[in-house]
Short mmCIF file of N, CA and C in Angstrom, two decimals:
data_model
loop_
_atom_site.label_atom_id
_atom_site.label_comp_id
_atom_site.label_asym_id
_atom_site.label_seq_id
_atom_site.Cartn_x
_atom_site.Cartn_y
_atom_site.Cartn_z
N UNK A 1 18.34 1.13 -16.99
CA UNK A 1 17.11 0.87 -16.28
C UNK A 1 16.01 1.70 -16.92
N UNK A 2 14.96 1.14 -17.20
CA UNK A 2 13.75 1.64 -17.68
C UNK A 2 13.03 2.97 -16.55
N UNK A 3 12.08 3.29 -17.33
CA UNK A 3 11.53 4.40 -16.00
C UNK A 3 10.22 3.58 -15.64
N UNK A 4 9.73 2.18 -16.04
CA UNK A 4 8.96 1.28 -15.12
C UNK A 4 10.07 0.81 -14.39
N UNK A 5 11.07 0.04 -14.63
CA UNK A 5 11.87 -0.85 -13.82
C UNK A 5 12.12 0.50 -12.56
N UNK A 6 13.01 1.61 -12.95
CA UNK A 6 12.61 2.48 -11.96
C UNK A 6 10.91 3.08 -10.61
N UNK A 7 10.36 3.03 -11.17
CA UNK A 7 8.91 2.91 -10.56
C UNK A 7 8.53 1.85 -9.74
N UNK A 8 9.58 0.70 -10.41
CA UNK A 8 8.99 -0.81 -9.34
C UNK A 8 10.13 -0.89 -8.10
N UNK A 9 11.73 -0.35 -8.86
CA UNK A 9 12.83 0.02 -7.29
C UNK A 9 12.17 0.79 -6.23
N UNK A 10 11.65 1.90 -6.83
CA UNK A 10 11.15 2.78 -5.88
C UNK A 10 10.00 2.23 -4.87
N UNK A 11 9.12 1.66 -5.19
CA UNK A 11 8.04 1.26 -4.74
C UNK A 11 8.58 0.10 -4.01
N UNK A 12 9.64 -0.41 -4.49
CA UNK A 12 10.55 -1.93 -3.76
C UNK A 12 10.63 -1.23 -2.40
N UNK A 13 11.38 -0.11 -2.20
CA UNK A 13 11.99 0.94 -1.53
C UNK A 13 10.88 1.19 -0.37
N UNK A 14 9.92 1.83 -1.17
CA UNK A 14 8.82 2.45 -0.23
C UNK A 14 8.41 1.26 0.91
N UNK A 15 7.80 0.01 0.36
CA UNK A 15 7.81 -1.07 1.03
C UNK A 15 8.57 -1.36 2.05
N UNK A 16 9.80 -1.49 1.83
CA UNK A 16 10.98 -1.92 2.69
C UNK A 16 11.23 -1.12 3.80
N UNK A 17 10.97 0.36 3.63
CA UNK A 17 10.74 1.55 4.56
C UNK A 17 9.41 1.38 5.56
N UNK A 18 8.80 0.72 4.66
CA UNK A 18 7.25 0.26 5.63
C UNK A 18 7.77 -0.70 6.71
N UNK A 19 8.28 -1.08 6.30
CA UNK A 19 8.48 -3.18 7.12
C UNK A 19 9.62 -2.66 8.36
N UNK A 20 10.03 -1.74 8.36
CA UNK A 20 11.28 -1.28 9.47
C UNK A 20 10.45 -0.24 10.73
N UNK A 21 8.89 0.00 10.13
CA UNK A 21 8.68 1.28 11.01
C UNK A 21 8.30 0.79 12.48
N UNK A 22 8.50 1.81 13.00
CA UNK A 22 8.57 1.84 14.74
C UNK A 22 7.50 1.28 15.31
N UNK A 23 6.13 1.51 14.65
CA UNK A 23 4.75 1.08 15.08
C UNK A 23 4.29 -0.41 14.89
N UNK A 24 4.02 -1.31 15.25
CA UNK A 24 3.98 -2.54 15.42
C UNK A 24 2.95 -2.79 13.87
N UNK A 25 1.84 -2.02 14.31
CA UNK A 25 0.86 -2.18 13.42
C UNK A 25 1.14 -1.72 12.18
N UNK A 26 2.08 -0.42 12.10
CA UNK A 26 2.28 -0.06 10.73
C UNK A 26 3.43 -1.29 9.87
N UNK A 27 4.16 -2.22 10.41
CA UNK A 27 4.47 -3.19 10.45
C UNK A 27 3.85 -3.91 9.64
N UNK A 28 2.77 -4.49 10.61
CA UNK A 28 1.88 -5.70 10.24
C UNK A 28 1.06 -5.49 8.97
N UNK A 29 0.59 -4.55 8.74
CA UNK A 29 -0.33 -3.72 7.73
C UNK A 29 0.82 -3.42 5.91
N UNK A 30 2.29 -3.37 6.58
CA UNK A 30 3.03 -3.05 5.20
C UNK A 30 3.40 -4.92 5.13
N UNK A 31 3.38 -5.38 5.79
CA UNK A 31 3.72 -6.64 5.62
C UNK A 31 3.01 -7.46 4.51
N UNK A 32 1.52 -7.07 5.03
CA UNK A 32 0.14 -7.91 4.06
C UNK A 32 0.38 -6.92 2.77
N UNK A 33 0.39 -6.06 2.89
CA UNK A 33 0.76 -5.29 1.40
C UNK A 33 1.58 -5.18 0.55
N UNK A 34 3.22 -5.60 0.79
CA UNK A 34 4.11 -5.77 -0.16
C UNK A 34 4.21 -7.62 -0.53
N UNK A 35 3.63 -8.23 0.25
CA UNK A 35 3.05 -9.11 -0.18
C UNK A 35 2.26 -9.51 -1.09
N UNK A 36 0.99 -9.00 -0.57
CA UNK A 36 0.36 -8.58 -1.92
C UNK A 36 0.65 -7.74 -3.43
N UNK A 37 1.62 -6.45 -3.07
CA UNK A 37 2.43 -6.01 -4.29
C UNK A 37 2.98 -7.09 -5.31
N UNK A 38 4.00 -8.09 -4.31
CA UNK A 38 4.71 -9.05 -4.61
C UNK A 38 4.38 -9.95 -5.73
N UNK A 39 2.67 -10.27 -5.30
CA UNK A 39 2.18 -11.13 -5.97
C UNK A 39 1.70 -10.55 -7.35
N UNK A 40 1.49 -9.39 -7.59
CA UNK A 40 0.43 -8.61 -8.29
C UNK A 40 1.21 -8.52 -9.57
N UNK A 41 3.07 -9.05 -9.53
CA UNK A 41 3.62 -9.12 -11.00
C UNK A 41 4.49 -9.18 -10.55
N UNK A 42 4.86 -10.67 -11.40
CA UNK A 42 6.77 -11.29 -11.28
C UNK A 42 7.98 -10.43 -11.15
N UNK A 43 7.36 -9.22 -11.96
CA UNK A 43 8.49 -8.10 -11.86
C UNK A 43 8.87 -7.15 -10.27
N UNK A 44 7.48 -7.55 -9.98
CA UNK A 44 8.11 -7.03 -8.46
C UNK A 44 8.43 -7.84 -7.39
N UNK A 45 8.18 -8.78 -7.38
CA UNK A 45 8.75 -10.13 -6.35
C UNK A 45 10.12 -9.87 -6.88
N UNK A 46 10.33 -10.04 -8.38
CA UNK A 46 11.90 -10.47 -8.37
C UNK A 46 12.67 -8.92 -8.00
N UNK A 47 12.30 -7.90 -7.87
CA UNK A 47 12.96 -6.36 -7.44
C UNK A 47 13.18 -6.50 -6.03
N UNK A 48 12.32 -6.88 -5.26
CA UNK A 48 11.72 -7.27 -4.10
C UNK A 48 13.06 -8.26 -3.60
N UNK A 49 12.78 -9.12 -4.38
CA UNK A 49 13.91 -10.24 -3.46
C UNK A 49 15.46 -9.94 -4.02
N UNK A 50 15.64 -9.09 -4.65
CA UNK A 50 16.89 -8.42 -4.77
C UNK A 50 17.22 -7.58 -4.32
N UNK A 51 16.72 -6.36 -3.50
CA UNK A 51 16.91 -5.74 -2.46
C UNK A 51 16.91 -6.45 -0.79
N UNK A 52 16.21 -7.71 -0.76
CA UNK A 52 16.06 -7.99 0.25
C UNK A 52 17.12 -8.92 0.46
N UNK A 53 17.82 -9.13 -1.04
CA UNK A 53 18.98 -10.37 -0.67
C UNK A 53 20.10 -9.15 -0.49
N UNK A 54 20.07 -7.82 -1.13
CA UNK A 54 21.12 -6.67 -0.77
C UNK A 54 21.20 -6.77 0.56
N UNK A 55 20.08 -6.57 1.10
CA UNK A 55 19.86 -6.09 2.77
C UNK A 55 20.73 -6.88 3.35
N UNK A 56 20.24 -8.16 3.07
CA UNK A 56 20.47 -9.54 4.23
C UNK A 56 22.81 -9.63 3.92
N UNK A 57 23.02 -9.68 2.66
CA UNK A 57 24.57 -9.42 2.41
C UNK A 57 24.86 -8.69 3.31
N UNK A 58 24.28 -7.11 2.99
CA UNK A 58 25.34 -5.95 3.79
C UNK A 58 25.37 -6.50 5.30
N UNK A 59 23.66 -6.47 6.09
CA UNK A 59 23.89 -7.20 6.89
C UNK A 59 25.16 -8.32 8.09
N UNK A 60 25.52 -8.85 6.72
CA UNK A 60 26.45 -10.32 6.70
C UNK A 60 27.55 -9.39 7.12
N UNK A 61 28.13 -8.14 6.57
CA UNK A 61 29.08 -7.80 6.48
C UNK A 61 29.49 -6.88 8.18
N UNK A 62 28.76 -7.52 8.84
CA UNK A 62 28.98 -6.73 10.10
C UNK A 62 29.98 -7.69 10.82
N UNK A 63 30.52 -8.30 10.56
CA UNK A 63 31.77 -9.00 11.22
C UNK A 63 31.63 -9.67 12.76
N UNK A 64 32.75 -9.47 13.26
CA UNK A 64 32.62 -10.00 14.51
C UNK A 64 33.00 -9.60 15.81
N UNK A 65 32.25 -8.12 16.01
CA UNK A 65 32.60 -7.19 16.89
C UNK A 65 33.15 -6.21 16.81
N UNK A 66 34.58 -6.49 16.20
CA UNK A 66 35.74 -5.49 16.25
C UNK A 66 35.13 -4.23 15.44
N UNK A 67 36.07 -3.28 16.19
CA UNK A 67 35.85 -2.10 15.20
C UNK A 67 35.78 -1.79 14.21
N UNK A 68 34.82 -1.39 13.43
CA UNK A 68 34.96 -1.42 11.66
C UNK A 68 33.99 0.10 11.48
N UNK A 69 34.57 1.13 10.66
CA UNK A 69 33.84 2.39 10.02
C UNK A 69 32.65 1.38 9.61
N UNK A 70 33.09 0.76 8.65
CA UNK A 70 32.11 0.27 7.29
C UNK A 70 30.86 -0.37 8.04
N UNK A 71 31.11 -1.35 8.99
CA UNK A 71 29.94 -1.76 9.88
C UNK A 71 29.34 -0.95 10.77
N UNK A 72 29.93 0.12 11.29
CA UNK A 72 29.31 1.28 11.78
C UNK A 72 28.17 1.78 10.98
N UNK A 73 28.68 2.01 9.92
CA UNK A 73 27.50 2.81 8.24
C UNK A 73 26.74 1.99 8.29
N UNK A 74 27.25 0.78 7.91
CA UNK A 74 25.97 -0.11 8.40
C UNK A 74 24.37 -0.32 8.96
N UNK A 75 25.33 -0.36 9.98
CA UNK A 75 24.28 -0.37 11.36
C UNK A 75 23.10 1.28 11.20
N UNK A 76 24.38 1.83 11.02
CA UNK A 76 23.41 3.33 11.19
C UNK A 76 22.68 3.63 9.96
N UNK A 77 22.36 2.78 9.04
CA UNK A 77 21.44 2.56 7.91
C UNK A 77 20.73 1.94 7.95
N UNK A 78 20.51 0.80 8.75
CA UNK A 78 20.16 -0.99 8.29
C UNK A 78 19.23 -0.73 10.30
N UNK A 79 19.34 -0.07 11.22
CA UNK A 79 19.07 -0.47 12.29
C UNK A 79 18.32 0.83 13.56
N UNK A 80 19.45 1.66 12.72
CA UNK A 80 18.46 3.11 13.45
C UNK A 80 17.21 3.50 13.57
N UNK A 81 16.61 3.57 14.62
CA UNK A 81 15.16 4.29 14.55
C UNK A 81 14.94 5.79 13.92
N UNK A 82 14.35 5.93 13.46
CA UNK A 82 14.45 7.47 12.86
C UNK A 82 13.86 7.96 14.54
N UNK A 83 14.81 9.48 14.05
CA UNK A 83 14.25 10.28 15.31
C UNK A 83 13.16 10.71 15.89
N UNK A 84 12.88 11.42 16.83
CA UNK A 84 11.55 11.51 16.93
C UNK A 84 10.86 12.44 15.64
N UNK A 85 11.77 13.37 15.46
CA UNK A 85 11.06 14.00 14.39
C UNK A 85 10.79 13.57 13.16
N UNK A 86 9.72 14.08 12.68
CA UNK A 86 9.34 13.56 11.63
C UNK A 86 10.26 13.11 9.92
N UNK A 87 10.48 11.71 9.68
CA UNK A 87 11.37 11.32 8.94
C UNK A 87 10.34 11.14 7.86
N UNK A 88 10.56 11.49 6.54
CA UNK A 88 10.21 11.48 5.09
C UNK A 88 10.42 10.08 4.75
N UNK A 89 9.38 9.27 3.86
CA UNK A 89 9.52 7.97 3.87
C UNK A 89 10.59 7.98 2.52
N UNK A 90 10.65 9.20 1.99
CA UNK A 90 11.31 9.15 0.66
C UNK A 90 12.87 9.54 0.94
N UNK A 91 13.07 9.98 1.77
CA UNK A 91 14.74 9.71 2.22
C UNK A 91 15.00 8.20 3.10
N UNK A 92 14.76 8.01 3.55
CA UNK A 92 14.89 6.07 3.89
C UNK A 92 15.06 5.79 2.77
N UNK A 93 13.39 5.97 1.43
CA UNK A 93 14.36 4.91 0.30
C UNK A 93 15.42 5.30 -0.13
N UNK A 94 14.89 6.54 -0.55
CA UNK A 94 16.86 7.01 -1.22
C UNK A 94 17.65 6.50 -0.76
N UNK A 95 17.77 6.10 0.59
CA UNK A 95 19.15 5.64 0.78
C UNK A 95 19.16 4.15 0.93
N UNK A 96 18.29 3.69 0.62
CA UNK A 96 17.86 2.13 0.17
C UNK A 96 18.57 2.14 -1.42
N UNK A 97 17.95 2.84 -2.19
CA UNK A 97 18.12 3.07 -3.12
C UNK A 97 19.68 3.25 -3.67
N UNK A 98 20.50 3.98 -2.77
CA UNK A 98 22.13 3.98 -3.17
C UNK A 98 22.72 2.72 -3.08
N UNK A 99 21.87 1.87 -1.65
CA UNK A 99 22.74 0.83 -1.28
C UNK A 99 22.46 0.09 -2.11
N UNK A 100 21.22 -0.43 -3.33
CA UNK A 100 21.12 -0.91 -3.80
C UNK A 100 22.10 -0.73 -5.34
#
């Protein structure tokens, strides 16, 4: 991986950390913007929709109720609210970033 192709994961990352946050508006506001990222070069739509097709897989992999570790990790990656205290947008990606 290049250290642009790196620069555009990360920023894939940062985005994706936007689109999960707690605030409705901070939401709506990362929404129009990685959108717009999206558009701004083929290279990041296609980073973009490869993390987002990661997401939507692991996702898949939550089965059908029963007990599972692995869907536990899951969930507690893919669904948790960060706590009240203050969460670093750069540890979310990192760990966007492994799963990817």
């Amino acid at each position: 991986m290049t250290a642009e192709d790196e620069r555009i994961a990360q920023a894939a990352a940062r985005w994706l950390v936007r689109l999960s946050a707690d605030d409705p508006q901070e939401r709506r506001d990362a929404s129009a913007g990685f959108e717009a990222w999206k558009r701004a070069d083929p290279r990041h739509a296609a980073v973009a929709r490869g993390m987002e097709d990661f997401i939507g897989r692991a996702r898949g992999l939550r089965g059908d109720g029963a007990p599972n570790p692995a869907r536990a990790a899951l969930d507690a990656v893919l669904d948790t609210p960060p706590p009240r205290r203050a969460r670093s947008p750069g540890r979310r990606a990192a760990g966007l970033l492994v799963l990817a």
